[in-house]
XYZ file of C-alpha atoms in Angstrom:
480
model
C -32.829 -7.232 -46.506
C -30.586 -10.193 -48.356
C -28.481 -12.500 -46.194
C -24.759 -12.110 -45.968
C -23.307 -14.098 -48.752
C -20.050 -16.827 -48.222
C -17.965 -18.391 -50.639
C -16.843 -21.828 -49.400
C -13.993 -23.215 -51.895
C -13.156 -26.997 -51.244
C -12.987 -30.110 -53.430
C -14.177 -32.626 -51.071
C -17.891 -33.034 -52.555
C -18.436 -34.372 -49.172
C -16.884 -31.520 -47.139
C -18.320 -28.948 -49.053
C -22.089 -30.024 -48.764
C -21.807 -30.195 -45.043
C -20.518 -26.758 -45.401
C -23.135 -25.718 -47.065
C -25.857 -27.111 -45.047
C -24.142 -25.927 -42.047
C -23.856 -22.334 -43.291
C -27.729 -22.204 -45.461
C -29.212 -23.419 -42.039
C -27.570 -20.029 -40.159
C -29.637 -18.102 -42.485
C -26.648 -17.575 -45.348
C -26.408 -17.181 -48.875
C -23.310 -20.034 -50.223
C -21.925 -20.047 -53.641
C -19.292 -22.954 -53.768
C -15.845 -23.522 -55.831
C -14.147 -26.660 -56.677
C -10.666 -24.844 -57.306
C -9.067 -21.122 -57.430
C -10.105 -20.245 -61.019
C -13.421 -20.892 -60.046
C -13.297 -18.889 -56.337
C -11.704 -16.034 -58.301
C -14.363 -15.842 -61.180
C -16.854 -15.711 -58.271
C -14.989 -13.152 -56.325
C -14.394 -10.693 -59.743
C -18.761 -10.926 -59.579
C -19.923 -10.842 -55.983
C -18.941 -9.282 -52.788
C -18.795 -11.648 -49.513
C -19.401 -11.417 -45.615
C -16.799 -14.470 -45.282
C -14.836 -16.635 -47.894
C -14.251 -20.280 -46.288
C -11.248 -22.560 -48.269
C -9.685 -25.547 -47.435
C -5.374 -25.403 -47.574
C -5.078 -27.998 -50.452
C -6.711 -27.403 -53.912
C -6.399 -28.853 -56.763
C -4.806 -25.924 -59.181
C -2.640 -24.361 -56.029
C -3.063 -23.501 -52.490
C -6.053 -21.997 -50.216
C -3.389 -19.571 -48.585
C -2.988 -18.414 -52.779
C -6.411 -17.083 -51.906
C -5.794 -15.148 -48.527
C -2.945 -13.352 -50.382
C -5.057 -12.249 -53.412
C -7.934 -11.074 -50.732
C -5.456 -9.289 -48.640
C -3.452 -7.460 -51.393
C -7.058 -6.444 -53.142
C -7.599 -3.956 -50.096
C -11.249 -6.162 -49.404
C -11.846 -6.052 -45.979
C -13.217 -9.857 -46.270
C -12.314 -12.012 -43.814
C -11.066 -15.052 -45.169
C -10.560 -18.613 -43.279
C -8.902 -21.741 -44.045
C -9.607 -25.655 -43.423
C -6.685 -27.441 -42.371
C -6.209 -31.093 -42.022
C -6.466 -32.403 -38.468
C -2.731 -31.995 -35.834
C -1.487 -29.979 -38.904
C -0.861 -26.846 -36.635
C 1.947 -25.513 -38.708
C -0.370 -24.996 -41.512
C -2.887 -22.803 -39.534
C 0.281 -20.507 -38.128
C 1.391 -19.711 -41.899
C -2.502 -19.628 -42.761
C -2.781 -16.806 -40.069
C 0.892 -15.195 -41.101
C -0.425 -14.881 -44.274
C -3.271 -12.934 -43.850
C -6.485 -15.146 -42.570
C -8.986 -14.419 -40.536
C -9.429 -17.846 -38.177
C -9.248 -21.223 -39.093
C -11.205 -24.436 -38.487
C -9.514 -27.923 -38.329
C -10.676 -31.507 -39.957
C -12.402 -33.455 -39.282
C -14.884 -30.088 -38.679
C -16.466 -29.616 -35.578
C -19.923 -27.486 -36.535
C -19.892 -25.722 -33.089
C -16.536 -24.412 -33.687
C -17.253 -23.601 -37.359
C -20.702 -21.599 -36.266
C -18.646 -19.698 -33.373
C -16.331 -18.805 -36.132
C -18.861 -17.544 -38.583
C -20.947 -15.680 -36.267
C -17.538 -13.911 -35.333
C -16.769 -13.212 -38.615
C -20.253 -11.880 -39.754
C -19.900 -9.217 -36.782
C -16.740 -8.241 -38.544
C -18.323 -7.723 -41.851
C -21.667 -6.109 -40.626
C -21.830 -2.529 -41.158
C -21.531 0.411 -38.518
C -25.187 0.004 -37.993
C -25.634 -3.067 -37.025
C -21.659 -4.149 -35.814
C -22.068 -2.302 -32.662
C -18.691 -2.168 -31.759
C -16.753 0.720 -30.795
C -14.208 0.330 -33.989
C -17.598 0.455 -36.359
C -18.983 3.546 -33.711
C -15.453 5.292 -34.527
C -14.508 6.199 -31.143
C -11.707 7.643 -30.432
C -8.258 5.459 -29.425
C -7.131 4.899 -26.365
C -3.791 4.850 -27.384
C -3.387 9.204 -27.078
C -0.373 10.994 -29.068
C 0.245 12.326 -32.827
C 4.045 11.065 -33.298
C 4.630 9.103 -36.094
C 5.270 5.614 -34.032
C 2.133 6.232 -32.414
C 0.156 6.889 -35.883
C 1.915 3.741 -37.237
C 0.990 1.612 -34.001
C -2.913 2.730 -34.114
C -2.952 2.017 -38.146
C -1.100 -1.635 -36.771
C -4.260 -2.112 -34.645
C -6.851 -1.357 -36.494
C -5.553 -4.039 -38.934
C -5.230 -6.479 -36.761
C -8.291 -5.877 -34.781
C -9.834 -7.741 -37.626
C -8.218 -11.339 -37.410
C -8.191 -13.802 -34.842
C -4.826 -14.592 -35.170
C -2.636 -15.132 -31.571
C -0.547 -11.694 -31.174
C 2.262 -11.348 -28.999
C 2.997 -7.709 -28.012
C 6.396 -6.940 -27.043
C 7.907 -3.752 -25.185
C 9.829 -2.155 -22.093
C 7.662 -2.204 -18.857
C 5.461 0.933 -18.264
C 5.192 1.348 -21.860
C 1.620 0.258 -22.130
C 1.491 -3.015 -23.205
C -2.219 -4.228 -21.358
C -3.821 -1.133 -23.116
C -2.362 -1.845 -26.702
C -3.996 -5.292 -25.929
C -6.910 -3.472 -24.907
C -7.610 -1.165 -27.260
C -7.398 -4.257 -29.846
C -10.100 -5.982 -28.144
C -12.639 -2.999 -28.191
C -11.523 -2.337 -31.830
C -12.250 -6.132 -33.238
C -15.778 -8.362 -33.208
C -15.194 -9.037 -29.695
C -15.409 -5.971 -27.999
C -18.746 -6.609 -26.281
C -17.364 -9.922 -25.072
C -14.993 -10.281 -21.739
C -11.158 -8.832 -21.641
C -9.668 -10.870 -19.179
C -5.719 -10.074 -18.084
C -3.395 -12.490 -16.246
C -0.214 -11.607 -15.115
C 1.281 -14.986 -15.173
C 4.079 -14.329 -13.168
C 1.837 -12.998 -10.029
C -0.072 -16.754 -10.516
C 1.649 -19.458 -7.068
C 2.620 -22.580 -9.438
C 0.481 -25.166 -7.602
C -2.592 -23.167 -8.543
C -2.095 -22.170 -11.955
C -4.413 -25.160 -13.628
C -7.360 -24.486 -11.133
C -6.602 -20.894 -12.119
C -7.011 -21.140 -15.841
C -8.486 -24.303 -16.625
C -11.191 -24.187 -13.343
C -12.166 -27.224 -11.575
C -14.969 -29.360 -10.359
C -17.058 -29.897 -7.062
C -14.706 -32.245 -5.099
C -11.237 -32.342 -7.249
C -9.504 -31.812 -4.435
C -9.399 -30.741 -0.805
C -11.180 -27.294 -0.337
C -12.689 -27.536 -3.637
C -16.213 -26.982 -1.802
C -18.200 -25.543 -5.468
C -17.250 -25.838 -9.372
C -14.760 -22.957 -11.002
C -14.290 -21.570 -13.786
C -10.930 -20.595 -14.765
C -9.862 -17.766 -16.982
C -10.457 -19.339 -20.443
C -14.099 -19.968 -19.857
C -14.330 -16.193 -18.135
C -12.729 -15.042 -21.481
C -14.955 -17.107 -23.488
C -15.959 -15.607 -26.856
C -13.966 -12.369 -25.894
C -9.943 -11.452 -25.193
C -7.574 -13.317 -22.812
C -4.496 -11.470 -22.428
C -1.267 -13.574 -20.586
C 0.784 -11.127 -19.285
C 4.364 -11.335 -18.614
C 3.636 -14.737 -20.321
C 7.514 -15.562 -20.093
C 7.358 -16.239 -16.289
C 5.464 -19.490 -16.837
C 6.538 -22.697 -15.348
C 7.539 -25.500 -18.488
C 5.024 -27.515 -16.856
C 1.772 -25.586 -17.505
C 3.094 -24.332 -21.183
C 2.469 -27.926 -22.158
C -1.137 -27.705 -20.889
C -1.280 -23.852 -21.867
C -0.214 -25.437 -25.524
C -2.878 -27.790 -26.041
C -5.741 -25.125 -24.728
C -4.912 -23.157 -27.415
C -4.051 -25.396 -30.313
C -7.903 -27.627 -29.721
C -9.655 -24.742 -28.208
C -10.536 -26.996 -25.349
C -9.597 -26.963 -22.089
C -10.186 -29.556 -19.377
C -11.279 -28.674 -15.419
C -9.479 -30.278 -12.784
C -11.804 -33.282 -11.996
C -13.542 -33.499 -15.181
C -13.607 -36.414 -18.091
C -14.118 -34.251 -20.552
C -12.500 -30.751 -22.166
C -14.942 -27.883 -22.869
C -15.122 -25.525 -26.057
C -13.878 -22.275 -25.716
C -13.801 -19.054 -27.811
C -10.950 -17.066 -27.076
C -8.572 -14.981 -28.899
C -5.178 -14.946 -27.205
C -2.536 -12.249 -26.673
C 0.049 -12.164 -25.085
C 2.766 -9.839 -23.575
C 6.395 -9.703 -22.097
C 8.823 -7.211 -21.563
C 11.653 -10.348 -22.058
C 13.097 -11.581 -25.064
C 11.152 -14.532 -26.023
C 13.211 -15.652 -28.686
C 16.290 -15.716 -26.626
C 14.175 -17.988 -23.665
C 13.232 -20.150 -26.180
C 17.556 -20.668 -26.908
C 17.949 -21.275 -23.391
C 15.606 -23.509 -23.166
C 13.487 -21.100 -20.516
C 10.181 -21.034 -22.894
C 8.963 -23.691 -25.328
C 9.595 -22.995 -29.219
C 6.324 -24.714 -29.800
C 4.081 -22.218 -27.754
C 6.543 -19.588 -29.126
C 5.044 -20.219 -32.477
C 1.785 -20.451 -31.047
C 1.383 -17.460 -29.311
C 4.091 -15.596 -31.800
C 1.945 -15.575 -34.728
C 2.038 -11.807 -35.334
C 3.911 -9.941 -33.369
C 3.676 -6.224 -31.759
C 6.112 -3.596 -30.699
C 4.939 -0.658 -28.635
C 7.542 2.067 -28.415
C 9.224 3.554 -25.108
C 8.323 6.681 -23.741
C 11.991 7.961 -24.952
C 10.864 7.527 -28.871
C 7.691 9.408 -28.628
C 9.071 12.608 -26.679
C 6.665 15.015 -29.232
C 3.545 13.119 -27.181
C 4.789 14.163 -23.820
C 2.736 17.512 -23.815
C -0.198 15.930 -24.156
C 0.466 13.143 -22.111
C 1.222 15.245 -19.341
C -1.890 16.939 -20.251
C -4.208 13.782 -19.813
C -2.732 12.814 -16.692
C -2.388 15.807 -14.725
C -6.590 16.257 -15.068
C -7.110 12.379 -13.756
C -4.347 12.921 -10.872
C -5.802 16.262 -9.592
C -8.881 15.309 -9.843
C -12.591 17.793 -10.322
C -11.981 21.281 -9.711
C -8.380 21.313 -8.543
C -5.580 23.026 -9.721
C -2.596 21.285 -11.723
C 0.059 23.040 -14.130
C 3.214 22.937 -15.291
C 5.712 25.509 -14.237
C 8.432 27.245 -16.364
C 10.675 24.725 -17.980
C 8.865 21.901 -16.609
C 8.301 20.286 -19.936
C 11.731 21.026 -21.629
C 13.027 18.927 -18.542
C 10.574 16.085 -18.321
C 12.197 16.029 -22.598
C 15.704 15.738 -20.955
C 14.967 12.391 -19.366
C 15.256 8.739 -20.631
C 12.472 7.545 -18.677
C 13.644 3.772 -17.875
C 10.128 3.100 -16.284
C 8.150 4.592 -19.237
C 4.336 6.039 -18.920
C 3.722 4.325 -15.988
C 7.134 6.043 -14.524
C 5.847 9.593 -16.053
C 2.488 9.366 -13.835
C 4.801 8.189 -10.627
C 6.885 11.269 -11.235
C 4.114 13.766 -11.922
C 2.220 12.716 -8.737
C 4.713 12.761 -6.483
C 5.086 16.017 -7.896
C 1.852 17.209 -7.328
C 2.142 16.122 -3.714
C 4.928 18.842 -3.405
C 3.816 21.528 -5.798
C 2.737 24.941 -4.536
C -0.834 25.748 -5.552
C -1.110 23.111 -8.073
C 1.555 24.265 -10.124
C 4.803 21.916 -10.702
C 8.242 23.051 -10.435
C 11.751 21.911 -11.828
C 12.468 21.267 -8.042
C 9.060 19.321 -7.771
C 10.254 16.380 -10.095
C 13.112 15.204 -8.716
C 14.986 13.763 -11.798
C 18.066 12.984 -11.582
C 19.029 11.603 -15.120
C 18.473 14.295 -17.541
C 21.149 15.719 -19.902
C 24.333 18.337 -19.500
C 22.997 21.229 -21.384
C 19.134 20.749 -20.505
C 20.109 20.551 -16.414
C 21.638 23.956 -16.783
C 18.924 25.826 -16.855
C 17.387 23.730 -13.857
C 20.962 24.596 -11.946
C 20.491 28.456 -12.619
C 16.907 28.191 -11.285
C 17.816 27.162 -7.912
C 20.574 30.325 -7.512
C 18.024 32.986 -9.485
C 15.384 33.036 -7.404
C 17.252 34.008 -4.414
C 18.388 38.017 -5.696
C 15.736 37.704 -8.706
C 12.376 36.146 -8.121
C 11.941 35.614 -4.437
C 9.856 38.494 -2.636
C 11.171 40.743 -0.603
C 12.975 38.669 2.867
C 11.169 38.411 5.752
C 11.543 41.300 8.313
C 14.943 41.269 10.251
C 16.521 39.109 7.449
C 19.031 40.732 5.612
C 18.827 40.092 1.710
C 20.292 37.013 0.503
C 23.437 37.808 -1.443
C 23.442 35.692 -5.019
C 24.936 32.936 -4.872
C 27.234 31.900 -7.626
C 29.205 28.657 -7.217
C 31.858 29.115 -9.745
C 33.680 26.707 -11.748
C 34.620 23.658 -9.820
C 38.679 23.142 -9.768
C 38.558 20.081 -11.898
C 35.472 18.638 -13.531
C 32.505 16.940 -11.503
C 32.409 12.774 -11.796
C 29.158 13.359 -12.319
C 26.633 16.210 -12.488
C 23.702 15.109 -10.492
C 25.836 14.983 -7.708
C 27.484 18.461 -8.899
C 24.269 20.003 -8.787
C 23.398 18.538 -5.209
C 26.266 20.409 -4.164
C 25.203 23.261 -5.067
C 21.508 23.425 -4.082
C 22.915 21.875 -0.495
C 24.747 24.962 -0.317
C 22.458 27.780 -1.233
C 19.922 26.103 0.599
C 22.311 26.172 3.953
C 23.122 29.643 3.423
C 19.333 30.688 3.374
C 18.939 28.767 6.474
C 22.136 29.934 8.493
C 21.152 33.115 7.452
C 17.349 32.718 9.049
C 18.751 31.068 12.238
C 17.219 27.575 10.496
C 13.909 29.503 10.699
C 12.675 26.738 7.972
C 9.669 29.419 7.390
C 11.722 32.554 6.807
C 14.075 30.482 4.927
C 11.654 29.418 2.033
C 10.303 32.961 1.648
C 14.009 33.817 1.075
C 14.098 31.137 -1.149
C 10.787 31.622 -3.581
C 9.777 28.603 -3.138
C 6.999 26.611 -0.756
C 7.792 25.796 2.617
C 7.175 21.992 1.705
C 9.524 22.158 -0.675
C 12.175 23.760 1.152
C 11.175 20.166 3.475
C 11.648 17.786 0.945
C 14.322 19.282 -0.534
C 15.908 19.120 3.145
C 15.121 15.573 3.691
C 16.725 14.517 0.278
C 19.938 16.189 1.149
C 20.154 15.137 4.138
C 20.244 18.742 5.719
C 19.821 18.456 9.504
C 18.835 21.435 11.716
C 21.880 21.700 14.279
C 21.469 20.634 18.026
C 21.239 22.851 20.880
């Protein structure tokens, strides 16, 4: 079996034979450049596991070189030397295209972390074991186009190491888009670690992510780790990364920019290997402009960034959506359907709270279904559409004459109920169609002597949801 192969492409004579030695000792095959004409003549004859070049040559520019590999359609990761506090230079490197980086004056620890992680990336199926190579399928469910596009999104940049900052409404999904990157890149058998930063008390965010030693301070009885060394050589995802205080983005800055972080109590920072991302449902941009977030761990942490679509732009996913979640929420062996018109309404409805607002609604209804099965009534949605409510409105009148079985005995029939145009036109029709479900629901009662049993029968529907529907309109059962 040959040994991967790595081009390294520097013209430091120096730099370049440390390289060398560095990567021959792990067991690798080098060829080495002095400048792009020569990198490219080797890359037009060989194929490599990783190409390593430094930012400055001297016919051009290392990030000439990411480009070229990138638009080729190789799948070879490709990292860049930058000079030493030049940070700016590794953002664009990343922007561009690259894979990691590694700063001067070269740390060989940190360059052997980031060649091992890139070899995984280049190994095949066989021998990657991750679950992108085993080609399992996404966690990320649905066949709309801004789904399709978001998985394709992933799957590129599963393969860099570059910082990603997903953006999006809350409930729309953001931790398992950061997810389902993680178990898609070279890291997947490594820790995925979330923090929601704004959950975090201020006085203990260091000790929280940076750990501490025996004795810092008063109750420190053992040594910590925070969440960077948890994370290490895996995922850590800051969530709602916006709600940090100013004072621990300067210490959040400098973790991430050396790759070392200090413990409370300690003389000396650590090495860690961790790929950041991040998530907010705020406007980062406009908190760096008033002066809520720092612009220079906005850069940092903004290097590619991620949109995942509301709930409301991916309405042709909602079947199976509703699908997937109605089998977890019922549970083995139980029951759980949709009734007549249940989906056409769930389409009607803007969803402010997203997925995680679809589950809420779908459980509650299947606390109040009959039978497993979900109703219009069941859902309790009060912000769908004019002409898709109709239907919904019709529903609650119908059943009386049409559907509902035959009344119980020493009830007369239930004469349909039809409420008639309204004398001028409703301020609004949620409260329109209260009206009228108050109404035929306090006929069915009068009519049953508030017999609440009798009543639903009358109805065609359950007797717990003649109960809720009750207790959300406020109909009390008279005194006396």
């Amino acid at each position: 079996m040959t040994s991967p192969r790595v081009l390294v492409v520097d013209d430091e004579a120096d730099l370049r034979e440390l390289l060398e030695i560095t990567l021959v000792r792990m067991g690798l095959d080098v060829d080495s450049a002095e400048t792009l004409r020569e990198a490219r003549a080797f890359l037009a004859q060989n194929d490599y596991a990783l190409i390593l070049t430094d930012m400055r040559l001297p016919d051009g520019l290392g990030l000439e070189l990411v480009q070229e590999v990138g638009a080729s359609n190789k799948s070879t990761p490709i990292a860049v030397v930058t000079a030493y506090g030049s940070a700016e230079n590794a953002v664009v490197a990343l922007k561009a295209g690259a894979f990691d980086y590694v700063s001067k004056p070269v740390v060989l620890d940190d360059l052997r972390v980031m060649v091992q992680s890139a070899l995984r990336l280049s190994a095949p199926a066989s021998q990657a074991g991750s679950p992108a190579a085993a080609g399992t399928a996404s966690r990320l469910i649905g066949e709309s186009a801004v789904m399709q596009s978001l998985r394709k999104q992933i799957e590129r940049l599963a393969r860099s190491m570059a910082p990603i900052a997903i953006t999006g409404e809350s409930g729309s999904g953001k931790e398992l888009v950061a997810r389902e990157i993680h178990a898609r890149s070279s890291r997947a058998g490594k820790p995925f670690i979330a923090v929601n930063c704004g959950a975090i008390p201020e006085a203990l965010m260091e000790a929280e992510f940076f750990g501490y030693r025996k004795g810092a301070f008063t109750g420190a009885a053992d040594e910590r780790d925070g969440f960077f060394h948890a994370a290490n050589g895996g995922t850590l995802m800051l969530d709602e990364v916006a709600d940090l205080p100013l004072a621990m983005q300067v210490k959040l800055l400098r973790a991430i920019q050396e790759r070392r972080v200090r413990k409370i109590g300690a003389t000396s920072e650590e090495p860690v290997d961790v790929r950041i991302i991040s998530a907010t449902h705020q406007n980062l941009a406009q908190c760096v402009e008033t002066g809520k977030f720092r612009q220079d761990l906005f850069y940092r942490l903004n290097v590619i960034e991620l949109s995942v679509p509301p709930l409301r732009e991916r309405l042709d996913d909602l079947g199976v959506l509703v699908g997937g979640m109605l089998a977890r929420l019922a549970g083995a062996g139980q029951p759980a359907a949709l009734g007549p018109q249940v989906l056409d309404t769930l389409r009607t409805y803007s969803f402010p709270g997203n997925v995680r607002e679809l589950e809420n609604v779908l459980e509650r209804a299947l606390a109040f279904a009959n039978d497993g099965v979900i109703e219009v009534g069941d859902l309790s949605l009060k912000g769908a559409r004019v002409a898709e409510q109709a239907p919904a409105a019709e529903a609650l009148a119908a059943p009386v004459a049409q559907v509902a079985p035959a009344p119980p005995e020493g009830a007369a029939p239930l004469a349909r109920f039809s409420p008639g145009a309204p004398a001028e036109l409703p301020s609004s029709l949620p409260d329109y169609l209260e009206q009228v479900e108050r109404e035929i629901i306090l006929r069915a009662l009068t009519q049953t002597q508030f017999n609440r049993t009798q009543a639903a029968m009358l109805l065609g529907i359950s007797f717990r949801q003649l109960r809720y529907q009750m207790q959300k309109l406020d109909i009390q059962e008279p005194e006396g």
